[in-house]
Short mmCIF file of C-alpha atoms and ligand atoms in Angstrom, two decimals:
data_model
loop_
_atom_site.label_atom_id
_atom_site.label_comp_id
_atom_site.label_asym_id
_atom_site.label_seq_id
_atom_site.Cartn_x
_atom_site.Cartn_y
_atom_site.Cartn_z
CA MET L 1110 -23.54 -115.80 -21.01
CA LYS L 1111 -23.82 -115.96 -17.21
CA ASP L 1112 -21.23 -114.30 -14.94
CA THR L 1113 -19.94 -117.64 -13.62
CA ALA L 1114 -19.26 -118.88 -17.16
CA ILE L 1115 -17.43 -115.61 -17.90
CA ASN L 1116 -15.37 -115.99 -14.72
CA VAL L 1117 -14.38 -119.55 -15.65
CA LEU L 1118 -13.53 -118.38 -19.16
CA LYS L 1119 -11.39 -115.52 -17.84
CA ILE L 1120 -9.35 -117.95 -15.73
CA LEU L 1121 -8.76 -120.15 -18.78
CA GLU L 1122 -7.89 -117.13 -20.95
CA GLU L 1123 -5.38 -115.82 -18.44
CA SER L 1124 -3.69 -119.14 -17.84
CA PRO L 1125 -0.79 -120.08 -20.15
CA GLY L 1126 -1.34 -123.81 -19.48
CA PRO L 1127 -4.10 -126.13 -18.30
CA VAL L 1128 -5.93 -125.37 -15.05
CA SER L 1129 -7.43 -128.03 -12.81
CA GLY L 1130 -11.14 -128.02 -12.03
CA GLU L 1131 -10.17 -127.94 -8.38
CA ARG L 1132 -8.19 -124.71 -8.77
CA ILE L 1133 -10.97 -123.01 -10.73
CA ALA L 1134 -13.50 -124.13 -8.10
CA GLU L 1135 -11.33 -122.79 -5.32
CA GLN L 1136 -10.67 -119.47 -7.03
CA LEU L 1137 -14.36 -118.84 -7.70
CA GLY L 1138 -15.71 -120.34 -4.51
CA ILE L 1139 -17.90 -122.85 -6.36
CA THR L 1140 -18.02 -126.67 -6.51
CA ARG L 1141 -16.13 -128.75 -9.05
CA SER L 1142 -19.37 -129.93 -10.57
CA ALA L 1143 -20.42 -126.28 -11.00
CA VAL L 1144 -17.13 -125.72 -12.85
CA TRP L 1145 -17.89 -128.70 -15.07
CA LYS L 1146 -21.35 -127.27 -15.81
CA GLN L 1147 -19.81 -123.97 -16.91
CA ILE L 1148 -17.24 -125.77 -19.08
CA ARG L 1149 -20.10 -127.59 -20.78
CA GLU L 1150 -21.89 -124.27 -21.33
CA LEU L 1151 -18.75 -122.63 -22.75
CA ARG L 1152 -18.29 -125.55 -25.15
CA ARG L 1153 -21.91 -125.19 -26.22
CA LEU L 1154 -21.16 -121.54 -26.98
CA GLY L 1155 -18.37 -122.62 -29.31
CA TYR L 1156 -15.25 -122.35 -27.15
CA GLY L 1157 -12.81 -125.21 -27.76
CA ILE L 1158 -11.83 -126.46 -24.30
CA SER L 1159 -9.80 -129.62 -23.86
CA SER L 1160 -9.79 -131.54 -20.61
CA SER L 1161 -7.45 -134.13 -19.22
CA ARG L 1162 -7.76 -135.95 -15.92
CA ALA L 1163 -4.14 -135.28 -15.07
CA GLU L 1164 -3.85 -131.61 -16.03
CA GLY L 1165 -7.29 -130.06 -16.16
CA TYR L 1166 -8.93 -127.69 -18.62
CA ARG L 1167 -7.26 -125.71 -21.36
CA LEU L 1168 -8.74 -123.15 -23.75
CA GLU L 1169 -7.71 -124.31 -27.23
CA GLU L 1170 -9.85 -122.10 -29.41
CA LYS L 1171 -12.12 -119.15 -28.89
CA THR L 1172 -15.68 -119.16 -30.14
CA ASN L 1173 -16.52 -117.82 -33.56
CA ARG L 1174 -19.94 -116.65 -32.42
CA LEU L 1175 -20.73 -112.96 -32.03
CA LEU L 1176 -20.99 -113.17 -28.26
CA PRO L 1177 -21.33 -109.92 -26.26
CA TYR L 1178 -18.32 -110.91 -24.13
CA GLU L 1179 -16.09 -111.13 -27.23
CA ILE L 1180 -17.50 -107.98 -28.84
CA ASN L 1181 -16.99 -105.98 -25.64
CA LYS L 1182 -13.28 -106.74 -25.70
CA LYS L 1183 -12.97 -104.92 -29.04
CA LEU L 1184 -15.72 -102.34 -28.83
CA ARG L 1185 -14.59 -98.70 -28.89
CA THR L 1186 -17.92 -96.93 -28.53
CA ARG L 1187 -19.67 -94.98 -25.81
CA VAL L 1188 -23.30 -95.82 -26.52
CA ILE L 1189 -23.80 -97.99 -29.59
CA GLY L 1190 -23.48 -101.67 -28.65
CA ARG L 1191 -23.05 -100.99 -24.93
CA GLN L 1192 -26.14 -103.19 -24.50
CA ILE L 1193 -26.14 -106.35 -26.61
CA ARG L 1194 -28.65 -109.17 -26.98
CA HIS L 1195 -27.39 -112.28 -28.75
CA PHE L 1196 -29.46 -115.09 -30.24
CA ASP L 1197 -28.30 -118.29 -31.90
CA ASN L 1198 -31.40 -118.41 -33.98
CA THR L 1199 -34.40 -116.13 -34.34
CA ALA L 1200 -36.95 -115.17 -36.97
CA SER L 1201 -35.59 -111.63 -37.31
CA THR L 1202 -33.56 -109.30 -35.10
CA GLY L 1203 -35.94 -106.52 -36.16
CA TRP L 1204 -38.83 -108.44 -34.71
CA ILE L 1205 -37.01 -108.90 -31.38
CA ALA L 1206 -36.18 -105.17 -31.34
CA LYS L 1207 -39.85 -104.25 -31.83
CA LYS L 1208 -40.86 -106.56 -29.01
CA LEU L 1209 -38.26 -105.03 -26.68
CA ALA L 1210 -39.25 -101.48 -27.64
CA ALA L 1211 -42.88 -102.29 -26.87
CA GLU L 1212 -41.96 -103.57 -23.40
CA THR L 1213 -39.36 -100.98 -22.35
CA ASP L 1214 -38.96 -97.24 -22.74
CA PRO L 1215 -36.96 -96.91 -26.02
CA GLU L 1216 -34.90 -94.16 -24.38
CA LYS L 1217 -33.39 -96.84 -22.14
CA LEU L 1218 -32.68 -99.09 -25.12
CA HIS L 1219 -30.93 -96.42 -27.20
CA GLY L 1220 -27.84 -97.94 -28.80
CA MET L 1221 -28.79 -101.53 -28.03
CA VAL L 1222 -27.62 -104.05 -30.62
CA ILE L 1223 -29.54 -107.26 -31.26
CA ILE L 1224 -27.55 -109.96 -32.99
CA ALA L 1225 -28.53 -113.34 -34.43
CA GLU L 1226 -26.21 -116.05 -35.71
CA GLU L 1227 -28.98 -117.18 -38.01
CA GLN L 1228 -32.40 -115.76 -38.97
CA THR L 1229 -35.24 -117.90 -40.21
CA GLY L 1230 -37.44 -114.99 -41.32
CA GLY L 1231 -35.00 -112.23 -42.24
CA VAL L 1232 -36.64 -109.23 -43.87
CA GLY L 1233 -35.11 -107.07 -46.59
CA ARG L 1234 -36.13 -103.87 -48.30
CA LEU L 1235 -39.62 -103.67 -49.80
CA GLY L 1236 -40.70 -106.61 -47.65
CA ARG L 1237 -38.47 -109.06 -49.49
CA ALA L 1238 -37.08 -112.14 -47.75
CA TRP L 1239 -33.48 -111.79 -46.58
CA VAL L 1240 -31.56 -115.05 -46.62
CA SER L 1241 -29.63 -115.16 -43.32
CA PRO L 1242 -27.64 -118.38 -42.81
CA ALA L 1243 -25.01 -118.92 -40.09
CA GLY L 1244 -21.76 -117.11 -40.88
CA GLY L 1245 -23.31 -113.75 -41.74
CA ILE L 1246 -23.58 -110.69 -39.52
CA TRP L 1247 -27.25 -110.00 -38.85
CA LEU L 1248 -28.09 -107.23 -36.44
CA THR L 1249 -30.50 -104.47 -35.53
CA ILE L 1250 -29.49 -101.26 -33.77
CA LEU L 1251 -32.24 -99.76 -31.63
CA LEU L 1252 -32.20 -95.96 -31.53
CA LYS L 1253 -34.17 -93.18 -29.92
CA PRO L 1254 -33.23 -90.47 -32.41
CA LYS L 1255 -32.71 -86.87 -31.48
CA ILE L 1256 -32.68 -85.89 -35.12
CA PRO L 1257 -35.25 -83.78 -36.99
CA LEU L 1258 -37.87 -85.93 -38.75
CA ASP L 1259 -36.89 -84.78 -42.22
CA HIS L 1260 -33.32 -85.96 -41.67
CA LEU L 1261 -34.09 -89.41 -40.28
CA PHE L 1262 -33.27 -91.20 -43.51
CA MET L 1263 -29.72 -90.04 -42.97
CA ILE L 1264 -29.45 -92.73 -40.27
CA THR L 1265 -29.27 -95.22 -43.16
CA MET L 1266 -26.72 -93.04 -44.90
CA ALA L 1267 -24.60 -92.98 -41.72
CA GLY L 1268 -24.93 -96.78 -41.49
CA SER L 1269 -23.98 -97.31 -45.13
CA VAL L 1270 -20.91 -95.10 -44.78
CA ALA L 1271 -19.97 -96.96 -41.58
CA ILE L 1272 -20.11 -100.39 -43.23
CA ALA L 1273 -18.24 -99.33 -46.36
CA ARG L 1274 -15.54 -97.65 -44.24
CA ALA L 1275 -15.26 -100.64 -41.89
CA ILE L 1276 -14.79 -103.09 -44.79
CA ARG L 1277 -12.20 -100.78 -46.33
CA LYS L 1278 -10.28 -100.43 -43.06
CA GLU L 1279 -10.40 -104.11 -42.12
CA TYR L 1280 -9.61 -105.66 -45.51
CA GLY L 1281 -8.43 -102.87 -47.82
CA ILE L 1282 -11.29 -103.69 -50.19
CA ALA L 1283 -12.98 -100.83 -52.05
CA ALA L 1284 -16.54 -101.34 -50.78
CA LEU L 1285 -19.05 -98.90 -52.26
CA ILE L 1286 -22.61 -97.79 -51.58
CA LYS L 1287 -25.32 -98.38 -54.15
CA TRP L 1288 -28.46 -96.32 -53.75
CA PRO L 1289 -30.57 -96.62 -51.74
CA ASN L 1290 -28.78 -98.72 -49.12
CA ASP L 1291 -26.79 -101.59 -50.53
CA ILE L 1292 -23.12 -102.25 -49.93
CA PHE L 1293 -21.29 -103.53 -52.98
CA ILE L 1294 -17.90 -104.99 -53.78
CA GLY L 1295 -17.33 -104.79 -57.52
CA ASP L 1296 -20.65 -105.53 -59.16
CA LYS L 1297 -21.96 -107.72 -56.33
CA LYS L 1298 -23.90 -107.00 -53.18
CA VAL L 1299 -22.21 -107.88 -49.88
CA GLY L 1300 -24.61 -106.21 -47.47
CA GLY L 1301 -27.75 -104.18 -47.03
CA LEU L 1302 -29.48 -101.89 -44.56
CA LEU L 1303 -33.07 -101.42 -43.61
CA LEU L 1304 -34.40 -98.49 -41.59
CA GLU L 1305 -37.73 -98.90 -39.84
CA LEU L 1306 -39.36 -96.07 -37.93
CA ALA L 1307 -42.03 -96.11 -35.27
CA ALA L 1308 -43.31 -92.56 -35.63
CA GLU L 1309 -46.49 -90.65 -35.12
CA ALA L 1310 -47.22 -87.09 -36.23
CA ASP L 1311 -44.06 -85.24 -35.25
CA THR L 1312 -42.62 -87.75 -32.75
CA VAL L 1313 -40.34 -90.69 -33.39
CA HIS L 1314 -40.78 -93.39 -30.77
CA TYR L 1315 -37.80 -95.32 -32.01
CA ALA L 1316 -35.83 -96.24 -35.11
CA LEU L 1317 -34.45 -99.64 -36.01
CA LEU L 1318 -31.44 -99.89 -38.25
CA GLY L 1319 -31.21 -103.45 -39.59
CA ILE L 1320 -27.85 -104.45 -41.01
CA GLY L 1321 -27.01 -107.60 -42.92
CA ILE L 1322 -23.46 -108.41 -44.03
CA ASP L 1323 -22.59 -111.58 -45.93
CA ALA L 1324 -19.41 -112.30 -44.02
CA ASN L 1325 -18.40 -115.96 -43.77
CA ILE L 1326 -20.84 -117.35 -46.28
CA SER L 1327 -19.82 -119.80 -48.97
CA LEU L 1328 -21.31 -118.71 -52.24
CA THR L 1329 -21.52 -122.33 -53.34
CA GLU L 1330 -24.21 -122.84 -50.68
CA LEU L 1331 -26.40 -120.21 -52.31
CA SER L 1332 -28.64 -121.07 -55.20
CA SER L 1333 -29.11 -118.99 -58.36
CA PRO L 1334 -30.00 -116.22 -58.87
CA LEU L 1335 -28.55 -115.23 -55.47
CA LYS L 1336 -25.07 -116.49 -56.14
CA ASP L 1337 -24.89 -114.49 -59.37
CA ILE L 1338 -25.67 -111.17 -57.70
CA LEU L 1339 -24.23 -111.62 -54.21
CA THR L 1340 -20.75 -111.90 -52.82
CA SER L 1341 -19.39 -112.48 -49.33
CA LEU L 1342 -16.37 -111.18 -47.46
CA LYS L 1343 -15.05 -114.72 -47.26
CA ALA L 1344 -15.23 -115.02 -51.06
CA GLU L 1345 -13.57 -111.63 -51.58
CA VAL L 1346 -10.82 -111.96 -48.98
CA GLY L 1347 -10.13 -115.63 -49.70
CA HIS L 1348 -10.58 -116.87 -46.13
CA GLU L 1349 -12.94 -116.58 -43.18
CA VAL L 1350 -12.97 -113.14 -41.61
CA ASP L 1351 -13.01 -112.15 -37.93
CA ARG L 1352 -16.68 -111.21 -37.60
CA VAL L 1353 -16.23 -109.82 -34.08
CA ALA L 1354 -13.53 -107.38 -35.24
CA LEU L 1355 -15.63 -106.26 -38.20
CA LEU L 1356 -18.76 -105.80 -36.14
CA ALA L 1357 -16.91 -103.79 -33.48
CA ARG L 1358 -15.49 -101.60 -36.25
CA VAL L 1359 -18.91 -101.10 -37.90
CA LEU L 1360 -20.40 -100.02 -34.58
CA ARG L 1361 -17.57 -97.58 -33.93
CA GLU L 1362 -17.78 -96.06 -37.43
CA PHE L 1363 -21.55 -95.82 -37.05
CA GLU L 1364 -21.36 -94.11 -33.68
CA LEU L 1365 -19.04 -91.44 -35.09
CA ARG L 1366 -21.47 -90.65 -37.95
CA TYR L 1367 -24.55 -90.87 -35.75
CA GLN L 1368 -22.96 -88.29 -33.48
CA GLN L 1369 -22.45 -86.03 -36.50
CA LEU L 1370 -26.15 -86.43 -37.29
CA GLU L 1371 -27.18 -85.51 -33.77
CA ASP L 1372 -24.86 -82.50 -33.98
CA GLY L 1373 -26.51 -81.41 -37.23
CA GLU L 1374 -23.40 -81.98 -39.33
CA TYR L 1375 -25.44 -83.25 -42.27
CA ASP L 1376 -23.10 -82.00 -44.97
CA SER L 1377 -20.20 -84.14 -43.89
CA ILE L 1378 -22.33 -87.31 -43.98
CA ILE L 1379 -23.72 -86.47 -47.40
CA ARG L 1380 -20.24 -85.65 -48.66
CA GLU L 1381 -18.87 -88.94 -47.36
CA TRP L 1382 -21.83 -90.91 -48.72
CA LYS L 1383 -21.28 -89.37 -52.15
CA SER L 1384 -17.56 -90.10 -52.11
CA LEU L 1385 -18.37 -93.78 -51.48
CA SER L 1386 -21.29 -93.94 -53.89
CA MET L 1387 -21.25 -96.10 -57.01
CA THR L 1388 -24.55 -94.57 -58.15
CA ILE L 1389 -23.88 -90.82 -58.39
CA ASP L 1390 -22.78 -89.72 -61.89
CA GLN L 1391 -23.88 -93.07 -63.31
CA ARG L 1392 -26.51 -93.97 -65.84
CA VAL L 1393 -29.35 -95.73 -64.04
CA VAL L 1394 -32.72 -97.28 -64.66
CA ILE L 1395 -35.19 -96.61 -61.86
CA LYS L 1396 -38.19 -98.79 -61.18
CA THR L 1397 -40.76 -97.37 -58.76
CA ILE L 1398 -44.19 -98.80 -57.92
CA ASN L 1399 -45.80 -97.08 -60.86
CA LYS L 1400 -43.12 -96.40 -63.46
CA THR L 1401 -39.73 -97.24 -64.92
CA PHE L 1402 -37.42 -94.65 -66.42
CA ALA L 1403 -33.78 -94.07 -67.32
CA GLY L 1404 -31.43 -91.16 -66.71
CA GLU L 1405 -28.30 -90.01 -64.93
CA ALA L 1406 -28.08 -90.02 -61.13
CA ILE L 1407 -26.80 -86.55 -60.33
CA ASP L 1408 -27.23 -86.13 -56.59
CA ILE L 1409 -28.77 -87.29 -53.32
CA ASP L 1410 -30.62 -85.06 -50.85
CA ALA L 1411 -30.89 -85.05 -47.06
CA ARG L 1412 -33.99 -87.24 -47.24
CA GLY L 1413 -32.02 -89.88 -49.11
CA ALA L 1414 -33.86 -89.20 -52.36
CA LEU L 1415 -31.91 -89.80 -55.53
CA ILE L 1416 -31.96 -86.95 -58.02
CA ILE L 1417 -32.15 -88.13 -61.62
CA ARG L 1418 -31.73 -86.12 -64.78
CA LYS L 1419 -33.99 -87.99 -67.16
CA ASP L 1420 -33.19 -88.48 -70.82
CA ASN L 1421 -35.72 -85.78 -71.72
CA GLY L 1422 -33.78 -83.30 -69.56
CA LYS L 1423 -36.31 -83.19 -66.72
CA VAL L 1424 -35.07 -83.65 -63.16
CA GLU L 1425 -36.87 -86.13 -60.90
CA ARG L 1426 -36.55 -87.00 -57.20
CA VAL L 1427 -36.92 -90.67 -56.31
CA ILE L 1428 -37.60 -91.62 -52.71
CA ALA L 1429 -38.12 -95.37 -53.00
CA GLY L 1430 -37.57 -97.90 -55.71
CA ASP L 1431 -35.09 -100.21 -57.33
CA CYS L 1432 -32.05 -98.85 -59.07
CA PHE L 1433 -30.35 -100.75 -61.88
CA GLN L 1434 -26.86 -99.82 -63.01
CA PHE L 1435 -24.98 -101.30 -65.92
C1 BTN Y 454 -31.84 -105.08 -47.91
O1 BTN Y 454 -30.81 -104.93 -48.58
O2 BTN Y 454 -32.90 -105.43 -48.45
C2 BTN Y 454 -31.78 -104.84 -46.42
C3 BTN Y 454 -31.43 -106.10 -45.67
C4 BTN Y 454 -31.41 -105.95 -44.18
C5 BTN Y 454 -31.23 -107.29 -43.50
C6 BTN Y 454 -31.03 -107.17 -42.02
S1 BTN Y 454 -30.34 -108.63 -41.32
C7 BTN Y 454 -30.65 -108.04 -39.70
C8 BTN Y 454 -31.99 -107.35 -39.74
N1 BTN Y 454 -33.04 -108.32 -39.51
C9 BTN Y 454 -33.81 -108.50 -40.59
O3 BTN Y 454 -34.76 -109.30 -40.65
N2 BTN Y 454 -33.42 -107.68 -41.57
C10 BTN Y 454 -32.27 -106.88 -41.18
#
């Protein structure tokens, strides 16, 4: 959103009643037709603005898009989300992040958040498609980690904890983490995370933490089998949720845990992850690329590997795979 549009919006936000185009023009030192152009732009961005010849413009309703201007009002972070790129529609926020990181020094992009209202080619774990219609929260956080390589997976753990905590704080719903990086409410998935690393030998160029949260999505729009295994915040809470407030909260909770990671406070993240886990101490069936086996999930390590005590008593570490719980 351009500065002039923001300035027009601020005048409308601050005014208790309608404001004439002439007054806005005068206040900003622009022409009345320039004001009209900005009003048109604000309407396109989803702001409900009424206009009457006699009285002028009045802000009736704020946008429900995840616009940087709206997020900034609620954001309580120092670094994460201090730079935001917003897209109405894109293939994948991860793809945009990679493009940006290839063009600019990732150090300068650290903490940047890329948001899309809708993704046409969303990517999930193990290369699966991630359905991303309008109403969800689809974002990628670009990071230049100052974390030892063997602890990088903990970025996902920090993100999972942040989302579960944010949902709990905003709606009082007992969101849980299912290994490896799914967010569940009851027995249904409401969100997922995907960590991608651009690394080489012992250097990490950048890390991308992709986050998808099914916020204001009507389950009736989803086809089976998705609607049998997914839920949305709207379905759980019973009405549309304030996506801006939730996103700002997720970013804040994430920043706090990311700071702990940078400070080497790994134990507190692992402890918190475990306390929110629906997988630890449960009977699970694990499916990796080359085998399927059952056992009890007994722990998680700093690399995010799940520790399973198999039915034959042997203990196995699983780094990647699908986990089924009954
Ligand atoms: C999973 O559970 O499989 C992880 C899903 C991650 C989806 C998010 S949505 C924003 C970002 N862009 C993508 O294409 N994927 C991630």
